[in-house]
Amino acid sequence: CGMVYAHGTEDERIHTAFCRKLAAGVPFKGWSVERVEKRLHHDRVVSVRPTDPASHLQKVRQVLEAASRDVGGFALQLAERFEQAYLYINGADQMVAGMVVAESSREGAMIDSTCLDTVRKREPQVLESGLAGVQLVWVHGRYRRKGVASHMLDVLRESLVFGYKLDRTELAFSAPTSSGRSLAEAYTRSTDIWIYS
């Protein structure tokens, strides 16, 4: 979990509670009114917008808090300025399995497979506007490598721009980590991906 503590002290009890909370994830029983973008057997993907009820925004914040433990504190900043969030709900566990935060109409720079430093800005080879910006992709550890991120990105492509299905190549990723870059390359089926800041 990354927490530093001393054995045999109060720290150990705090550490145990922290690890339980981290492993448990974010529960989701459902809302009386929710925007279900897609059903997948017992699971579903719901979308949340900044104009939605406070309970929906609070759930987005809870998931971003969980995501920040994995990807860093920047995830919490998204709670104040997101355009669209997609929550993947595992129906059997009634838990949030993952989240994608996206925005429409961004300008991106193409980076190729030779660009090994995925976070620092580099001179772009090509600029493109009108791309969908993927600010965050996060999947709880228990649900990774099960297609959750791909399902959420599929839903994003189908629903972010009304009346238009985005192509896989019309997604730009915001400063992806090395595993995020691997996801982007696998999902777009190309080692050349769009990034944006």
C-alpha positions as MATLAB code, in Angstrom:
seq = 'CGMVYAHGTEDERIHTAFCRKLAAGVPFKGWSVERVEKRLHHDRVVSVRPTDPASHLQKVRQVLEAASRDVGGFALQLAERFEQAYLYINGADQMVAGMVVAESSREGAMIDSTCLDTVRKREPQVLESGLAGVQLVWVHGRYRRKGVASHMLDVLRESLVFGYKLDRTELAFSAPTSSGRSLAEAYTRSTDIWIYS';
ca = [
       0.000    0.000    0.000;
       3.023    2.303    0.331;
       2.238    3.466    3.871;
       5.214    3.684    6.235;
       4.491    2.562    9.799;
       6.138    1.067   12.877;
       5.239   -2.489   13.921;
       3.736   -2.989   17.357;
       2.488    0.594   17.698;
      -0.690    2.578   17.067;
       0.694    3.020   13.535;
       0.060   -0.658   12.837;
      -3.652   -0.341   13.666;
      -3.931    2.760   11.457;
      -2.076    0.930    8.692;
      -4.435   -2.054    8.876;
      -7.491    0.217    8.657;
      -5.928    2.107    5.742;
      -5.210   -1.114    3.820;
      -8.740   -2.435    4.387;
     -10.220    0.796    3.068;
      -7.854    0.734    0.082;
      -8.673   -2.880   -0.763;
     -12.422   -2.443   -0.287;
     -12.906    0.135   -3.034;
     -15.899    2.428   -3.441;
     -19.351    0.895   -2.862;
     -22.192    1.786   -5.229;
     -25.775    0.735   -4.510;
     -27.188    2.871   -7.340;
     -29.212    6.058   -7.655;
     -32.934    6.399   -8.243;
     -32.135    8.359  -11.412;
     -28.893    7.489  -13.175;
     -27.640    7.938  -16.725;
     -26.867    4.367  -17.798;
     -24.787    4.578  -20.958;
     -24.340    0.818  -21.413;
     -25.286   -2.453  -19.731;
     -22.837   -5.350  -19.773;
     -24.551   -8.445  -18.304;
     -24.905   -7.505  -14.594;
     -22.484   -4.574  -14.886;
     -23.189   -1.096  -16.236;
     -21.439    2.121  -17.149;
     -23.063    5.312  -15.855;
     -22.068    8.836  -16.757;
     -21.949   11.858  -14.471;
     -21.840   15.517  -15.489;
     -21.083   18.571  -13.331;
     -24.776   19.568  -13.432;
     -25.929   16.275  -11.890;
     -27.221   16.021   -8.287;
     -24.811   16.485   -5.385;
     -24.947   12.763   -4.513;
     -23.586   11.911   -7.975;
     -20.794   14.472   -7.667;
     -19.932   13.151   -4.205;
     -19.561    9.633   -5.626;
     -17.220   10.984   -8.340;
     -15.145   12.628   -5.596;
     -14.985    9.356   -3.605;
     -13.756    7.476   -6.671;
     -11.207   10.198   -7.444;
      -9.919    9.909   -3.859;
      -9.440    6.168   -4.391;
      -7.794    6.794   -7.775;
      -5.437    9.371   -6.283;
      -3.860    6.631   -4.148;
      -2.807    4.891   -7.379;
      -2.130    7.726   -9.833;
      -1.322   10.679   -7.585;
      -2.988   13.749   -6.135;
      -3.809   15.340   -9.494;
      -6.864   13.063   -9.675;
      -8.549   15.010   -6.853;
      -8.244   18.251   -8.853;
     -10.517   16.738  -11.495;
     -13.456   16.788   -9.056;
     -13.694   20.563   -9.454;
     -13.330   20.708  -13.247;
     -14.549   17.697  -15.155;
     -16.828   17.634  -18.177;
     -17.922   13.996  -18.117;
     -17.095   11.077  -15.840;
     -17.879    7.441  -16.586;
     -18.200    4.959  -13.722;
     -17.998    1.232  -14.394;
     -20.231   -0.464  -11.831;
     -19.644   -4.124  -11.013;
     -23.194   -5.343  -10.422;
     -22.301   -8.500   -8.505;
     -20.106   -6.663   -5.973;
     -22.040   -3.353   -6.100;
     -18.693   -1.574   -6.346;
     -17.161    1.024   -8.638;
     -14.675   -1.008  -10.676;
     -13.264    1.925  -12.640;
     -13.594    5.472  -13.863;
     -12.773    7.503  -16.960;
     -12.819   11.303  -16.879;
     -13.095   12.925  -20.301;
     -13.595   16.212  -22.092;
     -14.518   17.016  -25.654;
     -12.775   19.093  -28.288;
      -9.124   19.170  -27.232;
      -5.975   19.815  -29.238;
      -3.423   17.036  -29.093;
       0.145   16.357  -30.146;
       1.154   13.070  -31.749;
       3.979   11.182  -30.062;
       5.453    8.049  -31.524;
       6.938    4.931  -29.987;
      10.420    6.522  -29.852;
       9.231    9.053  -27.272;
       9.985    7.163  -24.078;
       9.331   10.034  -21.675;
       5.531   10.029  -21.609;
       4.966   12.831  -19.125;
       7.285   15.660  -20.193;
       6.286   17.867  -23.092;
       8.219   17.407  -26.274;
       8.129   19.119  -29.637;
       5.027   17.709  -31.289;
       5.307   16.099  -34.693;
       1.691   16.803  -35.595;
      -1.067   18.871  -33.966;
      -4.707   17.910  -34.261;
      -7.800   19.654  -32.880;
     -11.233   18.277  -32.104;
      -9.956   15.230  -30.216;
     -11.675   13.785  -27.154;
      -9.469   14.331  -24.116;
      -9.046   11.414  -21.726;
      -7.990   13.063  -18.467;
      -7.961    9.932  -16.321;
      -8.403    6.193  -16.687;
      -8.461    4.326  -13.394;
      -9.451    0.743  -12.579;
      -9.494   -0.709   -9.065;
      -6.757   -3.316   -8.633;
      -9.209   -6.195   -8.199;
     -10.786   -5.510  -11.631;
      -7.663   -4.862  -13.721;
      -6.882   -6.901  -16.844;
     -10.597   -7.729  -17.267;
     -11.483   -5.248  -20.014;
     -12.987   -2.625  -17.701;
     -10.922    0.276  -19.100;
     -11.643   -0.750  -22.695;
     -15.395   -0.948  -22.005;
     -15.356    2.544  -20.476;
     -13.372    3.955  -23.412;
     -15.858    2.322  -25.812;
     -18.734    4.029  -23.987;
     -16.868    7.354  -24.026;
     -16.445    7.077  -27.816;
     -20.158    6.316  -28.268;
     -21.586    9.001  -25.978;
     -19.231   11.964  -25.449;
     -20.204   13.750  -28.675;
     -23.959   13.582  -29.289;
     -24.833   11.830  -32.543;
     -21.250   10.885  -33.406;
     -19.147    7.850  -32.532;
     -15.504    8.781  -32.106;
     -12.878    6.631  -33.744;
     -10.208    5.088  -31.498;
      -7.685    7.422  -33.137;
      -9.690   10.490  -32.032;
      -8.723   10.082  -28.371;
      -5.943   12.161  -26.783;
      -4.512   11.109  -23.425;
      -3.395   13.563  -20.744;
       0.197   12.809  -19.630;
      -0.172    9.035  -19.414;
       1.922    6.950  -17.040;
       3.842    4.047  -18.559;
       0.908    1.695  -17.892;
      -1.474    4.366  -19.205;
       0.575    4.617  -22.350;
       0.448    0.830  -22.746;
      -3.346    0.990  -22.428;
      -3.520    3.842  -24.970;
      -1.363    1.942  -27.461;
      -3.332   -1.280  -27.031;
      -6.699    0.482  -27.218;
      -5.893    2.668  -30.239;
      -4.002   -0.222  -31.872;
      -1.063    2.088  -32.613;
       2.253    2.986  -31.028;
       1.649    6.601  -32.156;
      -0.783    8.208  -29.718;
      -2.230   11.666  -29.182;
      -1.394   13.433  -25.917;
      -2.578   16.780  -24.574;
      -2.112   18.964  -21.530;
];
